[in-house]
Amino acid sequence: MDESDLKGASDQKKIVSYFYDEDVSNFHFGRKHPMKPHRLALTNTLVMEFDLYKKMQVYRPYRATPQEIGAFHSRDYVQFLQRLNVTTKDSQKFAVGVNDCPIFDGLFDFCSMYTGASLEGAQKLNAKQCDIAINWA
């Protein structure tokens, strides 16, 4: 990334907010699922090693609360995610555990991490505190 990549039509430098929580790499979606959270850690290593972080505002995002997640999902679904584990029997009700929605230990924690990062990025964009928000989770 060079300086010209961070400039828009007005030639003003773009403000980039980068959200990363190292805990996201501790989850495993399953052997067959294409999402591999450890890749987020590898990506973050590249950001750090190539000094890209020096061109961004770097944040460790907060974890979204069940109430914040509930602003976008039903209360039943949020409660389901909170109690979900690999032995949950009624996962079909919400189509979790099928196709590309695997059940794994800590699913709600993972959801709260990436949701918090997305909400924080949206808040900064809406408040014009940044021009670009990055949350790869």
PDB file of C-alpha atoms in Angstrom, residues 76-126:
ATOM      1  CA  ASP A  76     -34.750 -16.275  20.349  1.00  0.00           C
ATOM      2  CA  TYR A  77     -31.870 -16.509  17.903  1.00  0.00           C
ATOM      3  CA  VAL A  78     -29.452 -14.567  20.130  1.00  0.00           C
ATOM      4  CA  GLN A  79     -30.374 -16.709  23.138  1.00  0.00           C
ATOM      5  CA  PHE A  80     -29.936 -19.814  21.002  1.00  0.00           C
ATOM      6  CA  LEU A  81     -26.430 -18.702  19.972  1.00  0.00           C
ATOM      7  CA  GLN A  82     -25.524 -18.016  23.602  1.00  0.00           C
ATOM      8  CA  ARG A  83     -26.386 -21.560  24.728  1.00  0.00           C
ATOM      9  CA  LEU A  84     -25.204 -23.294  21.557  1.00  0.00           C
ATOM     10  CA  ASN A  85     -22.485 -25.923  21.746  1.00  0.00           C
ATOM     11  CA  VAL A  86     -21.438 -28.890  19.665  1.00  0.00           C
ATOM     12  CA  THR A  87     -24.009 -31.140  21.391  1.00  0.00           C
ATOM     13  CA  THR A  88     -27.008 -28.826  20.835  1.00  0.00           C
ATOM     14  CA  LYS A  89     -29.896 -30.823  19.387  1.00  0.00           C
ATOM     15  CA  ASP A  90     -32.268 -28.115  18.079  1.00  0.00           C
ATOM     16  CA  SER A  91     -29.766 -26.364  15.814  1.00  0.00           C
ATOM     17  CA  GLN A  92     -31.860 -27.019  12.674  1.00  0.00           C
ATOM     18  CA  LYS A  93     -34.447 -24.467  13.845  1.00  0.00           C
ATOM     19  CA  PHE A  94     -32.083 -21.661  12.881  1.00  0.00           C
ATOM     20  CA  ALA A  95     -30.210 -23.568  10.142  1.00  0.00           C
ATOM     21  CA  VAL A  96     -27.074 -23.650  12.243  1.00  0.00           C
ATOM     22  CA  GLY A  97     -24.902 -26.702  11.830  1.00  0.00           C
ATOM     23  CA  VAL A  98     -25.826 -27.117   8.170  1.00  0.00           C
ATOM     24  CA  ASN A  99     -24.026 -26.079   5.007  1.00  0.00           C
ATOM     25  CA  ASP A 100     -21.772 -23.100   5.701  1.00  0.00           C
ATOM     26  CA  CYS A 101     -23.040 -22.386   9.241  1.00  0.00           C
ATOM     27  CA  PRO A 102     -21.037 -24.776  11.423  1.00  0.00           C
ATOM     28  CA  ILE A 103     -21.445 -25.248  15.130  1.00  0.00           C
ATOM     29  CA  PHE A 104     -18.216 -24.895  17.058  1.00  0.00           C
ATOM     30  CA  ASP A 105     -17.273 -24.223  20.650  1.00  0.00           C
ATOM     31  CA  GLY A 106     -17.302 -20.500  21.353  1.00  0.00           C
ATOM     32  CA  LEU A 107     -19.533 -19.564  18.411  1.00  0.00           C
ATOM     33  CA  PHE A 108     -21.289 -16.788  20.327  1.00  0.00           C
ATOM     34  CA  ASP A 109     -17.949 -15.371  21.512  1.00  0.00           C
ATOM     35  CA  PHE A 110     -16.720 -15.305  17.928  1.00  0.00           C
ATOM     36  CA  CYS A 111     -19.940 -13.611  16.799  1.00  0.00           C
ATOM     37  CA  SER A 112     -19.643 -10.979  19.525  1.00  0.00           C
ATOM     38  CA  MET A 113     -16.037 -10.243  18.498  1.00  0.00           C
ATOM     39  CA  TYR A 114     -16.673  -9.704  14.808  1.00  0.00           C
ATOM     40  CA  THR A 115     -19.991  -7.945  15.435  1.00  0.00           C
ATOM     41  CA  GLY A 116     -18.331  -5.535  17.868  1.00  0.00           C
ATOM     42  CA  ALA A 117     -15.678  -4.751  15.271  1.00  0.00           C
ATOM     43  CA  SER A 118     -18.290  -4.200  12.557  1.00  0.00           C
ATOM     44  CA  LEU A 119     -20.424  -1.975  14.795  1.00  0.00           C
ATOM     45  CA  GLU A 120     -17.428   0.055  15.892  1.00  0.00           C
ATOM     46  CA  GLY A 121     -16.323   0.442  12.273  1.00  0.00           C
ATOM     47  CA  ALA A 122     -19.807   1.571  11.258  1.00  0.00           C
ATOM     48  CA  GLN A 123     -19.890   4.090  14.116  1.00  0.00           C
ATOM     49  CA  LYS A 124     -16.554   5.567  13.063  1.00  0.00           C
ATOM     50  CA  LEU A 125     -17.640   5.754   9.417  1.00  0.00           C
ATOM     51  CA  ASN A 126     -20.946   7.411  10.339  1.00  0.00           C
TER      52      ASN A 126
END
